[in-house]
Amino acid sequence: MFYVKSKMNGNDKASAEIAVEITDENVYTRCPGCGAEIPVDIVEDIRRYEDFDLFGTSIFCNNDCVIKYKKKRASC
Ligand SMILES: [Zn+2]
């Protein structure tokens, strides 16, 4: 099993640490177009997309957001 560990905010003495197991149901990302939360089947997506990259891959909620995002980037 894989899990993520994170320190809760607080000073050193009061900080607590949580560990959460990564499953195919608790990984989420946000659409770069509209910010909507999207559930990700991380196991399936890594298997399906050869160049899947946890830090560089974006998932859009729909095609309209892809178009909006590309327009926004093109105008910068
Ligand atoms: Zn979107």
Coordinates of N, CA and C and ligand atoms in Angstrom, one line a residue:
M1 N 0.8 -1.2 0.0 CA 0.0 0.0 0.0 C 0.9 1.2 0.0
F2 N 0.4 2.3 -0.6 CA 1.1 3.6 -0.6 C 0.2 4.5 0.2
Y3 N 0.8 5.5 0.8 CA 0.0 6.5 1.5 C 0.7 7.8 1.5
V4 N 0.0 8.9 1.8 CA 0.6 10.2 1.9 C 0.6 10.6 3.4
K5 N 1.7 11.3 3.8 CA 1.9 11.8 5.1 C 1.9 13.3 5.1
S6 N 1.2 13.9 6.0 CA 1.3 15.4 6.0 C 1.2 15.9 7.5
K7 N 2.0 17.0 7.7 CA 1.9 17.6 9.0 C 0.8 18.6 9.0
M8 N 0.0 18.6 10.1 CA -1.0 19.5 10.3 C -0.4 20.8 10.7
N9 N -1.0 22.0 10.3 CA -0.4 23.3 10.7 C -0.3 23.4 12.2
G10 N 0.7 24.1 12.7 CA 0.8 24.4 14.1 C 2.3 24.5 14.4
N11 N 2.6 24.9 15.6 CA 4.0 24.9 16.0 C 4.6 23.5 16.2
D12 N 5.9 23.4 16.3 CA 6.5 22.1 16.3 C 5.9 21.2 17.4
K13 N 5.7 21.8 18.6 CA 5.2 21.0 19.7 C 3.8 20.5 19.5
A14 N 3.0 21.3 18.8 CA 1.6 21.0 18.7 C 1.3 20.3 17.4
S15 N 2.2 20.2 16.5 CA 1.9 19.7 15.2 C 1.6 18.2 15.2
A16 N 0.6 17.8 14.5 CA 0.3 16.4 14.4 C 0.5 15.9 13.0
E17 N 0.7 14.7 12.8 CA 0.9 14.1 11.5 C -0.2 13.2 11.1
I18 N -0.6 13.2 9.9 CA -1.6 12.3 9.5 C -1.1 11.5 8.3
A19 N -1.5 10.2 8.2 CA -1.1 9.4 7.1 C -2.4 8.8 6.5
V20 N -2.5 9.0 5.2 CA -3.7 8.6 4.5 C -3.4 7.6 3.4
E21 N -3.9 6.4 3.4 CA -3.7 5.4 2.4 C -4.2 5.9 1.0
I22 N -3.4 5.8 0.0 CA -3.9 6.1 -1.4 C -4.6 4.9 -1.9
T23 N -5.9 5.2 -2.3 CA -6.7 4.1 -2.9 C -7.2 4.6 -4.3
D24 N -7.9 3.8 -5.0 CA -8.5 4.2 -6.2 C -9.7 5.1 -6.0
E25 N -10.0 5.5 -4.8 CA -11.2 6.3 -4.5 C -10.9 7.6 -3.8
N26 N -9.7 7.8 -3.4 CA -9.5 9.0 -2.6 C -8.4 10.0 -3.2
V27 N -8.2 9.9 -4.5 CA -7.3 10.8 -5.1 C -8.1 11.7 -6.0
Y28 N -7.8 13.0 -5.8 CA -8.6 14.0 -6.6 C -7.6 15.0 -7.2
T29 N -8.1 15.7 -8.2 CA -7.3 16.8 -8.8 C -8.3 17.9 -9.1
R30 N -7.8 19.1 -9.5 CA -8.7 20.2 -9.9 C -8.5 20.5 -11.3
C31 N -9.6 20.7 -12.0 CA -9.6 21.1 -13.4 C -8.9 22.4 -13.6
P32 N -7.8 22.5 -14.4 CA -7.1 23.8 -14.6 C -8.0 24.8 -15.2
G33 N -9.1 24.4 -15.9 CA -9.9 25.4 -16.5 C -10.9 26.1 -15.6
C34 N -11.6 25.3 -14.8 CA -12.6 25.9 -13.9 C -12.4 25.7 -12.4
G35 N -11.5 24.8 -12.1 CA -11.2 24.6 -10.7 C -12.1 23.5 -10.0
A36 N -12.9 22.9 -10.8 CA -13.8 21.8 -10.3 C -13.0 20.6 -9.8
E37 N -13.4 20.0 -8.7 CA -12.8 18.9 -8.2 C -13.1 17.6 -9.0
I38 N -12.1 16.9 -9.4 CA -12.3 15.7 -10.2 C -11.7 14.5 -9.5
P39 N -12.5 13.4 -9.3 CA -12.0 12.2 -8.7 C -11.1 11.5 -9.8
V40 N -9.9 11.0 -9.3 CA -9.0 10.4 -10.3 C -8.8 8.9 -9.8
D41 N -9.0 8.0 -10.8 CA -8.6 6.6 -10.5 C -7.1 6.5 -10.8
I42 N -6.3 6.7 -9.8 CA -4.9 6.8 -10.1 C -4.3 5.6 -10.6
V43 N -4.8 4.4 -10.2 CA -4.2 3.1 -10.6 C -4.5 3.0 -12.1
E44 N -5.7 3.2 -12.5 CA -6.2 3.1 -13.9 C -5.5 4.1 -14.8
D45 N -5.4 5.4 -14.3 CA -4.8 6.4 -15.2 C -3.3 6.2 -15.4
I46 N -2.6 5.7 -14.4 CA -1.1 5.4 -14.6 C -1.0 4.3 -15.6
R47 N -1.8 3.3 -15.5 CA -1.8 2.2 -16.4 C -2.1 2.6 -17.8
R48 N -3.1 3.5 -17.9 CA -3.6 3.8 -19.3 C -2.7 4.8 -20.0
Y49 N -2.2 5.8 -19.3 CA -1.4 6.8 -19.9 C 0.1 6.6 -19.7
E50 N 0.8 6.2 -20.7 CA 2.2 5.9 -20.6 C 3.0 7.1 -20.0
D51 N 2.7 8.3 -20.4 CA 3.5 9.5 -19.9 C 2.8 10.2 -18.7
F52 N 1.9 9.5 -18.0 CA 1.3 10.0 -16.8 C 2.4 10.5 -15.9
D53 N 2.2 11.7 -15.4 CA 3.2 12.3 -14.5 C 2.4 13.0 -13.3
L54 N 2.6 12.5 -12.1 CA 1.9 13.0 -11.0 C 1.9 14.5 -10.8
F55 N 3.0 15.1 -11.2 CA 3.1 16.6 -11.0 C 2.9 17.4 -12.3
G56 N 3.0 16.8 -13.4 CA 2.8 17.6 -14.6 C 1.5 17.3 -15.4
T57 N 0.8 16.3 -15.0 CA -0.4 15.9 -15.8 C -1.6 16.7 -15.2
S58 N -2.4 17.3 -16.1 CA -3.6 17.9 -15.7 C -4.8 17.2 -16.3
I59 N -5.9 17.1 -15.5 CA -7.1 16.5 -16.0 C -8.2 17.5 -16.1
F60 N -8.8 17.7 -17.2 CA -9.9 18.7 -17.4 C -11.2 18.0 -17.2
C61 N -12.2 18.7 -16.7 CA -13.5 18.1 -16.4 C -14.3 17.9 -17.7
N62 N -14.1 18.7 -18.7 CA -14.7 18.5 -20.0 C -14.0 19.3 -21.1
N63 N -14.4 19.1 -22.3 CA -13.7 19.7 -23.4 C -13.8 21.2 -23.5
D64 N -14.9 21.7 -23.0 CA -15.0 23.2 -23.0 C -13.9 23.8 -22.1
C65 N -13.6 23.2 -21.0 CA -12.5 23.7 -20.2 C -11.1 23.6 -20.9
V66 N -10.9 22.6 -21.7 CA -9.7 22.5 -22.5 C -9.6 23.7 -23.4
I67 N -10.7 24.0 -24.1 CA -10.7 25.1 -25.1 C -10.5 26.4 -24.4
K68 N -11.2 26.6 -23.2 CA -11.1 27.9 -22.5 C -9.6 28.1 -22.0
Y69 N -9.1 27.0 -21.5 CA -7.7 27.0 -20.9 C -6.7 27.4 -22.0
K70 N -6.9 26.7 -23.2 CA -5.9 27.0 -24.2 C -6.0 28.4 -24.7
K71 N -7.2 29.0 -24.8 CA -7.4 30.4 -25.2 C -6.8 31.3 -24.2
K72 N -7.0 31.0 -22.9 CA -6.4 31.8 -21.8 C -4.9 31.9 -21.9
R73 N -4.3 30.7 -22.1 CA -2.9 30.6 -22.2 C -2.3 31.3 -23.4
A74 N -3.0 31.2 -24.5 CA -2.6 31.8 -25.7 C -2.6 33.3 -25.6
S75 N -3.5 33.9 -24.8 CA -3.5 35.3 -24.7 C -2.5 35.9 -23.8
C76 N -1.8 35.1 -23.0 CA -0.9 35.6 -22.0 C 0.4 36.0 -22.7
Ligands
ZN1 ZN -13.4 22.4 -15.8

